PDB file of C-alpha atoms in Angstrom:
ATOM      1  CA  UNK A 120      13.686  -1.004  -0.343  1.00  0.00           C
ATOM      2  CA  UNK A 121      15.186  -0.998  -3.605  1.00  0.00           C
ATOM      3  CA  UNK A 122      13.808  -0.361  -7.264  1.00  0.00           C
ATOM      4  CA  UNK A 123      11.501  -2.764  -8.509  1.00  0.00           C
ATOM      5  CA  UNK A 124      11.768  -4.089 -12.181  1.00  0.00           C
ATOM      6  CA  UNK A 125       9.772  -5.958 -14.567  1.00  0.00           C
ATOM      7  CA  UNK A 126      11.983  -8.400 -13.795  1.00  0.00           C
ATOM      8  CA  UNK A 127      10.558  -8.833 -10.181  1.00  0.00           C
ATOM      9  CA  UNK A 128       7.091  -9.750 -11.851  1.00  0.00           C
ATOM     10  CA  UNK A 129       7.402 -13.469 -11.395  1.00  0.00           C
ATOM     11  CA  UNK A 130       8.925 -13.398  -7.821  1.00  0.00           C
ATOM     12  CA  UNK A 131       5.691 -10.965  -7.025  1.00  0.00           C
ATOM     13  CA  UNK A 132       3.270 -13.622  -8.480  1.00  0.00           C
ATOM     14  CA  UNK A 133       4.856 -16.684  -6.538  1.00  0.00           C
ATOM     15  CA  UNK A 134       4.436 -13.989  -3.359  1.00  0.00           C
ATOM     16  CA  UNK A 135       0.885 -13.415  -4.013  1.00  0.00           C
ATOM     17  CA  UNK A 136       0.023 -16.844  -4.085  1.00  0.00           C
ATOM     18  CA  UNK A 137       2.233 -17.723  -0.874  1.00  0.00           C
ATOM     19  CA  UNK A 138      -0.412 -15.345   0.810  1.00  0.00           C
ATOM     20  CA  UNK A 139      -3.714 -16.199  -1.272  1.00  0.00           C
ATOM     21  CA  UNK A 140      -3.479 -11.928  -2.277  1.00  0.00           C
ATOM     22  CA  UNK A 141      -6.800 -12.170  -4.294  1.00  0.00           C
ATOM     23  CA  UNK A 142      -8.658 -12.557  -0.818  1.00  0.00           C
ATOM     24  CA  UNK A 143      -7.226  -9.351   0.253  1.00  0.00           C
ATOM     25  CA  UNK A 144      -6.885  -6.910  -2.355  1.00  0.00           C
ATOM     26  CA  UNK A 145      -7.908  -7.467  -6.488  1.00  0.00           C
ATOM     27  CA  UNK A 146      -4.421  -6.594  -7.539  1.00  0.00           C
ATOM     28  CA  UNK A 147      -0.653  -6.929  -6.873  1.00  0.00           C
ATOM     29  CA  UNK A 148       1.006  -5.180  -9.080  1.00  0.00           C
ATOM     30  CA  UNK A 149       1.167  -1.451 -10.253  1.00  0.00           C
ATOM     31  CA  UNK A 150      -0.682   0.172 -13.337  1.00  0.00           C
ATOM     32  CA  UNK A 151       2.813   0.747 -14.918  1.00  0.00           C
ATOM     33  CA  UNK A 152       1.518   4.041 -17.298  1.00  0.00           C
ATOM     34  CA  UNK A 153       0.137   5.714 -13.886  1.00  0.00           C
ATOM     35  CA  UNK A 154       3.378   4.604 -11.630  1.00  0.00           C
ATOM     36  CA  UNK A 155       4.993   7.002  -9.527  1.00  0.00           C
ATOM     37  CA  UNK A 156       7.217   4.276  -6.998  1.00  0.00           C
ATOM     38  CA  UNK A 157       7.577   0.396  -7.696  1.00  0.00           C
ATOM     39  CA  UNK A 158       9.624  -1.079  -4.651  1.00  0.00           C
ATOM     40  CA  UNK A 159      10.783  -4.450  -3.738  1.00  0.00           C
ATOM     41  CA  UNK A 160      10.380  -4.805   0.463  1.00  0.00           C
ATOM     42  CA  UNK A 161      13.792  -6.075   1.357  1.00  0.00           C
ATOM     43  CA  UNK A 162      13.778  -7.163   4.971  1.00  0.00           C
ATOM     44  CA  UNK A 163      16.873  -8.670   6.952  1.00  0.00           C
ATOM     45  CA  UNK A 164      18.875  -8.963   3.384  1.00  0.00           C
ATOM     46  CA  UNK A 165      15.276 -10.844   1.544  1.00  0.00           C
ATOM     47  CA  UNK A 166      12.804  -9.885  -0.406  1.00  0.00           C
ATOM     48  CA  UNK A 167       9.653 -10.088   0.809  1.00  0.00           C
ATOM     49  CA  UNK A 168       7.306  -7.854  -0.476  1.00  0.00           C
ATOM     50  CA  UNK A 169       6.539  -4.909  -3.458  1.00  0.00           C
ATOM     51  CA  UNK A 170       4.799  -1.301  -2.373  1.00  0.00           C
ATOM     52  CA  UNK A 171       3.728   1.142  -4.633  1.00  0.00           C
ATOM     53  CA  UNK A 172       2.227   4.662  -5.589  1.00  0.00           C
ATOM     54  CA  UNK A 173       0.122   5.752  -8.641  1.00  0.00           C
ATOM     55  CA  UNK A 174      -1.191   8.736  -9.992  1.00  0.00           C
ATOM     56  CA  UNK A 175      -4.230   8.126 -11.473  1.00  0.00           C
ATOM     57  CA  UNK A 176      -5.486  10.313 -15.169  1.00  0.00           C
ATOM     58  CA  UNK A 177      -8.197  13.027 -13.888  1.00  0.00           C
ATOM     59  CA  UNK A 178      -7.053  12.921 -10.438  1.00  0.00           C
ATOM     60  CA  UNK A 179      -4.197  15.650  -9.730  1.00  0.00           C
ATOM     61  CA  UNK A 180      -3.229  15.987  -6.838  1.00  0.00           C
ATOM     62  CA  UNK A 181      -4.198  12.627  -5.329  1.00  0.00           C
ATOM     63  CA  UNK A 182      -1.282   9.729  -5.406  1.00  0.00           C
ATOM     64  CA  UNK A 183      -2.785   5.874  -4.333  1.00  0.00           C
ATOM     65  CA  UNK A 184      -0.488   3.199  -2.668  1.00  0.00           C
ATOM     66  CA  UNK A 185      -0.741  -0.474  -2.891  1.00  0.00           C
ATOM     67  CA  UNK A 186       1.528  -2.593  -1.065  1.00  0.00           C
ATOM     68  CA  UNK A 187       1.797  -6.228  -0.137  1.00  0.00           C
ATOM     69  CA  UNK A 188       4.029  -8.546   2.258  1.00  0.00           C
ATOM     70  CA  UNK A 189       4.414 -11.873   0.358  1.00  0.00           C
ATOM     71  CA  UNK A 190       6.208 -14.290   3.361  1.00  0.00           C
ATOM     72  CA  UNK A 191       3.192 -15.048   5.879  1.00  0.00           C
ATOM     73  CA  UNK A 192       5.370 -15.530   8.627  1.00  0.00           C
ATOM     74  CA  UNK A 193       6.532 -11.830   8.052  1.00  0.00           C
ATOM     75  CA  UNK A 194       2.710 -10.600   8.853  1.00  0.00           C
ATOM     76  CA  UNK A 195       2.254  -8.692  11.528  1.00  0.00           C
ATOM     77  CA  UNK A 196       6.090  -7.974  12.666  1.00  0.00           C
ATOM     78  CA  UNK A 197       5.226  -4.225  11.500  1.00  0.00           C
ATOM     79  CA  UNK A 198       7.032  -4.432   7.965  1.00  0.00           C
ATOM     80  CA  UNK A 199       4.240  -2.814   6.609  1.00  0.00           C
ATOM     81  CA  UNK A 200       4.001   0.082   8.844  1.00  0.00           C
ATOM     82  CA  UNK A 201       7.888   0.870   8.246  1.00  0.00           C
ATOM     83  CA  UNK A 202       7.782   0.403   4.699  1.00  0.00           C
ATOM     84  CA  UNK A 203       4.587   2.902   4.202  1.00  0.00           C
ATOM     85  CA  UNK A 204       5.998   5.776   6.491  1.00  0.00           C
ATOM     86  CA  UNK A 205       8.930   4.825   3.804  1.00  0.00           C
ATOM     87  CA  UNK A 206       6.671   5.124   0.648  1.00  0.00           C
ATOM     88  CA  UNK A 207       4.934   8.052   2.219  1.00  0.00           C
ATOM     89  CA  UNK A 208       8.407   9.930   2.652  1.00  0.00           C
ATOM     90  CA  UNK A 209       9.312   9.023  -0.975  1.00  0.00           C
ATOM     91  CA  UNK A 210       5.928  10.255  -2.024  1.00  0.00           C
ATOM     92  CA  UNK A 211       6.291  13.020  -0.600  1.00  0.00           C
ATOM     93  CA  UNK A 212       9.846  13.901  -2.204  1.00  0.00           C
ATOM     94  CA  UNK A 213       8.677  13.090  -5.725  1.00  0.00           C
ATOM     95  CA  UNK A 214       5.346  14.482  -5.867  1.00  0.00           C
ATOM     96  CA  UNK A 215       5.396  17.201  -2.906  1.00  0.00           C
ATOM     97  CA  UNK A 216       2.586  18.435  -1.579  1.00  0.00           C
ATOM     98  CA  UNK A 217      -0.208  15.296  -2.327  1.00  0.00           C
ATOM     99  CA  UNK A 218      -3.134  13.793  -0.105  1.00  0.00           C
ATOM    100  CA  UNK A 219      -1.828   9.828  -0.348  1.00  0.00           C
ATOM    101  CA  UNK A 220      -4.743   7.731  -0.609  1.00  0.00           C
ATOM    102  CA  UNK A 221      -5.289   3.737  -0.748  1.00  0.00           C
ATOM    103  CA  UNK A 222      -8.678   1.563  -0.941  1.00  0.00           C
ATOM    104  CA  UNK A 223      -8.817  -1.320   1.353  1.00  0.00           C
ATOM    105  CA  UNK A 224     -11.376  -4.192   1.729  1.00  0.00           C
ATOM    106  CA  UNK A 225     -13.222  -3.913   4.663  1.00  0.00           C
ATOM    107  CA  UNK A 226     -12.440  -7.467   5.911  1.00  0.00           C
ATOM    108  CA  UNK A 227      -8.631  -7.067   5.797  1.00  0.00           C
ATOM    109  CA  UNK A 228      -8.737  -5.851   9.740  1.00  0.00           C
ATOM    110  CA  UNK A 229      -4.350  -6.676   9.634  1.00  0.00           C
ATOM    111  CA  UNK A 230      -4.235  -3.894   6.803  1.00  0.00           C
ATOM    112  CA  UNK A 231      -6.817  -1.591   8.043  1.00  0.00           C
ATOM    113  CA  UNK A 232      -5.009  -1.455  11.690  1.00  0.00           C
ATOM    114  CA  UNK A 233      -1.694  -0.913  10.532  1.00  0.00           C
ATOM    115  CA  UNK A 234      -3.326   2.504   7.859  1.00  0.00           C
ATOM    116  CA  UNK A 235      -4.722   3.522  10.805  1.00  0.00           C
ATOM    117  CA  UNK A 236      -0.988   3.213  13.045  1.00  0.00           C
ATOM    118  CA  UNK A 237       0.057   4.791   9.974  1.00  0.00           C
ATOM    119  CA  UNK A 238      -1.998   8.409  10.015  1.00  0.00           C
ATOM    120  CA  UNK A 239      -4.572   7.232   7.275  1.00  0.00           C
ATOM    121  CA  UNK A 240      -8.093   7.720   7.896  1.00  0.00           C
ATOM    122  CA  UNK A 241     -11.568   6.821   6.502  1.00  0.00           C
ATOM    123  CA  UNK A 242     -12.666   8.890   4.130  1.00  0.00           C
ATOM    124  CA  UNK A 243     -15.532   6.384   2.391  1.00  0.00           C
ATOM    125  CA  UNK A 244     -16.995   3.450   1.715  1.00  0.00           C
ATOM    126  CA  UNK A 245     -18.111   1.473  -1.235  1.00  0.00           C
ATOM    127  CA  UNK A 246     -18.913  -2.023  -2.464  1.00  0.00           C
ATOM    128  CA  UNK A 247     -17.461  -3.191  -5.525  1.00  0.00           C
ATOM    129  CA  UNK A 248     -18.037  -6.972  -7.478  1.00  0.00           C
ATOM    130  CA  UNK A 249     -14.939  -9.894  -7.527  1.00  0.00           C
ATOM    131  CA  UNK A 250     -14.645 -11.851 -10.585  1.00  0.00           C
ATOM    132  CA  UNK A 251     -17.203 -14.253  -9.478  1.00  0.00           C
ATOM    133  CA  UNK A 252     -20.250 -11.584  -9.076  1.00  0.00           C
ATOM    134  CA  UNK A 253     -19.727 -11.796  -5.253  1.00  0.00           C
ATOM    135  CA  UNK A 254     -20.126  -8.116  -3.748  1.00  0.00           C
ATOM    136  CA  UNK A 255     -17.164  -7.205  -1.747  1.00  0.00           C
ATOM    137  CA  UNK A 256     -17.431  -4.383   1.021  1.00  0.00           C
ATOM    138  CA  UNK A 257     -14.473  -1.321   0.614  1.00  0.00           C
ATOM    139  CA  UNK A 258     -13.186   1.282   2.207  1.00  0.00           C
ATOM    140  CA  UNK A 259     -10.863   4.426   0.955  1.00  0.00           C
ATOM    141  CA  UNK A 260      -8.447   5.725   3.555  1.00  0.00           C
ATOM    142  CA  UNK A 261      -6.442   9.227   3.242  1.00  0.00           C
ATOM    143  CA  UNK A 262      -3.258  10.356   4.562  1.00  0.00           C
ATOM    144  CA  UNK A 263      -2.544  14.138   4.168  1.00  0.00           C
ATOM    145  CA  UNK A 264       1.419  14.524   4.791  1.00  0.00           C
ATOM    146  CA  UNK A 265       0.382  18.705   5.020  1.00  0.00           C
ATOM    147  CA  UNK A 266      -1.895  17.924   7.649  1.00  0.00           C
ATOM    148  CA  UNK A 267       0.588  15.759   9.229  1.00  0.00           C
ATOM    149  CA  UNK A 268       3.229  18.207   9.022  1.00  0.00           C
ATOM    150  CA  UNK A 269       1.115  21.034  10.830  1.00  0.00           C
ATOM    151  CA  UNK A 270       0.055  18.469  13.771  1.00  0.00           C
ATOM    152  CA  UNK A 271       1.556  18.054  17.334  1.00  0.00           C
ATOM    153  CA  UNK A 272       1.227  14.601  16.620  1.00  0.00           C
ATOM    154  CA  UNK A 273       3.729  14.592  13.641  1.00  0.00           C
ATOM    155  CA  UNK A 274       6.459  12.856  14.889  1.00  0.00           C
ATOM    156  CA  UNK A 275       3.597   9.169  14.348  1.00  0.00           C
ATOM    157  CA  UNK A 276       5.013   9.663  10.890  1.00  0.00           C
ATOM    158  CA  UNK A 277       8.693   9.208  11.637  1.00  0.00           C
ATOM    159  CA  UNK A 278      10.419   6.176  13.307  1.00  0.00           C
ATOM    160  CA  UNK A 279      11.706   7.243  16.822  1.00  0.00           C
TER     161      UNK A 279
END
């Protein structure tokens, strides 16, 4: 992964649309004022995707990922579970000790698998209204790199 910039911003849009992103998650890009990380998924030598993690105002303590693989042919290969034991790592060494949280649609089975693969667990659920007034079902999964840490099961997080 390397550093994203706002110069990435119209490479991320033609990769959002590549993959129709507004059926799986309502945005693909970073809140810049509560950014932590912005990456650019490199994969093979190409781009390919962005991940990121926010903290969010009134919530210390707490850092939220979004990420997205924008090449279709690229889903399911297990980029994304590499790149968010990645994230999770860099999390971890800019923020230290932080639950890492993310809110998924409950549909998006491919995302919710590879959280899951990933340590992150469900912690609740929710509903929430798209543009159009249509309700859409979510979730909110945790991953608590302390409670990782302490586990026999720890080395999930790491690539072996």
């Amino acid at each position: 992964m390397r550093t994203a910039t706002e110069d990435d911003i119209t490479r991320i849009e033609v990769w959002a649309r590549a993959i129709d992103a507004g059926q799986y998650m309502s945005r693909h890009l970073p809140v810049r004022s509560d950014m932590l990380l912005w990456k650019i998924i490199i994969v093979d030598g190409g781009e390919v995707g962005t991940a990121w993690a926010e903290c969010k105002t009134g919530m210390p303590g707490i850092v939220f990922l979004g990420i997205f693989i924008g090449r279709p042919e690229l889903l399911g290969e297990g980029i994304g579970s590499t790149v968010i034991k990645d994230l999770i790592d860099a999390v971890c060494a800019a923020a230290g000790d932080v639950l890492i949280r993310l809110n998924v649609r409950s549909n998006n089975t491919r995302a919710i698998a590879c959280y899951r693969k990933c340590g992150f667990t469900q912690i609740a659920s929710g509903e929430k209204m798209d543009a159009n007034g249509a309700r859409i079902r979510t979730m909110t999964m945790q991953y608590s790199p302390k409670f990782e840490s302490a586990s026999t099961h720890s080395s999930n997080h790491h690539r072996g």
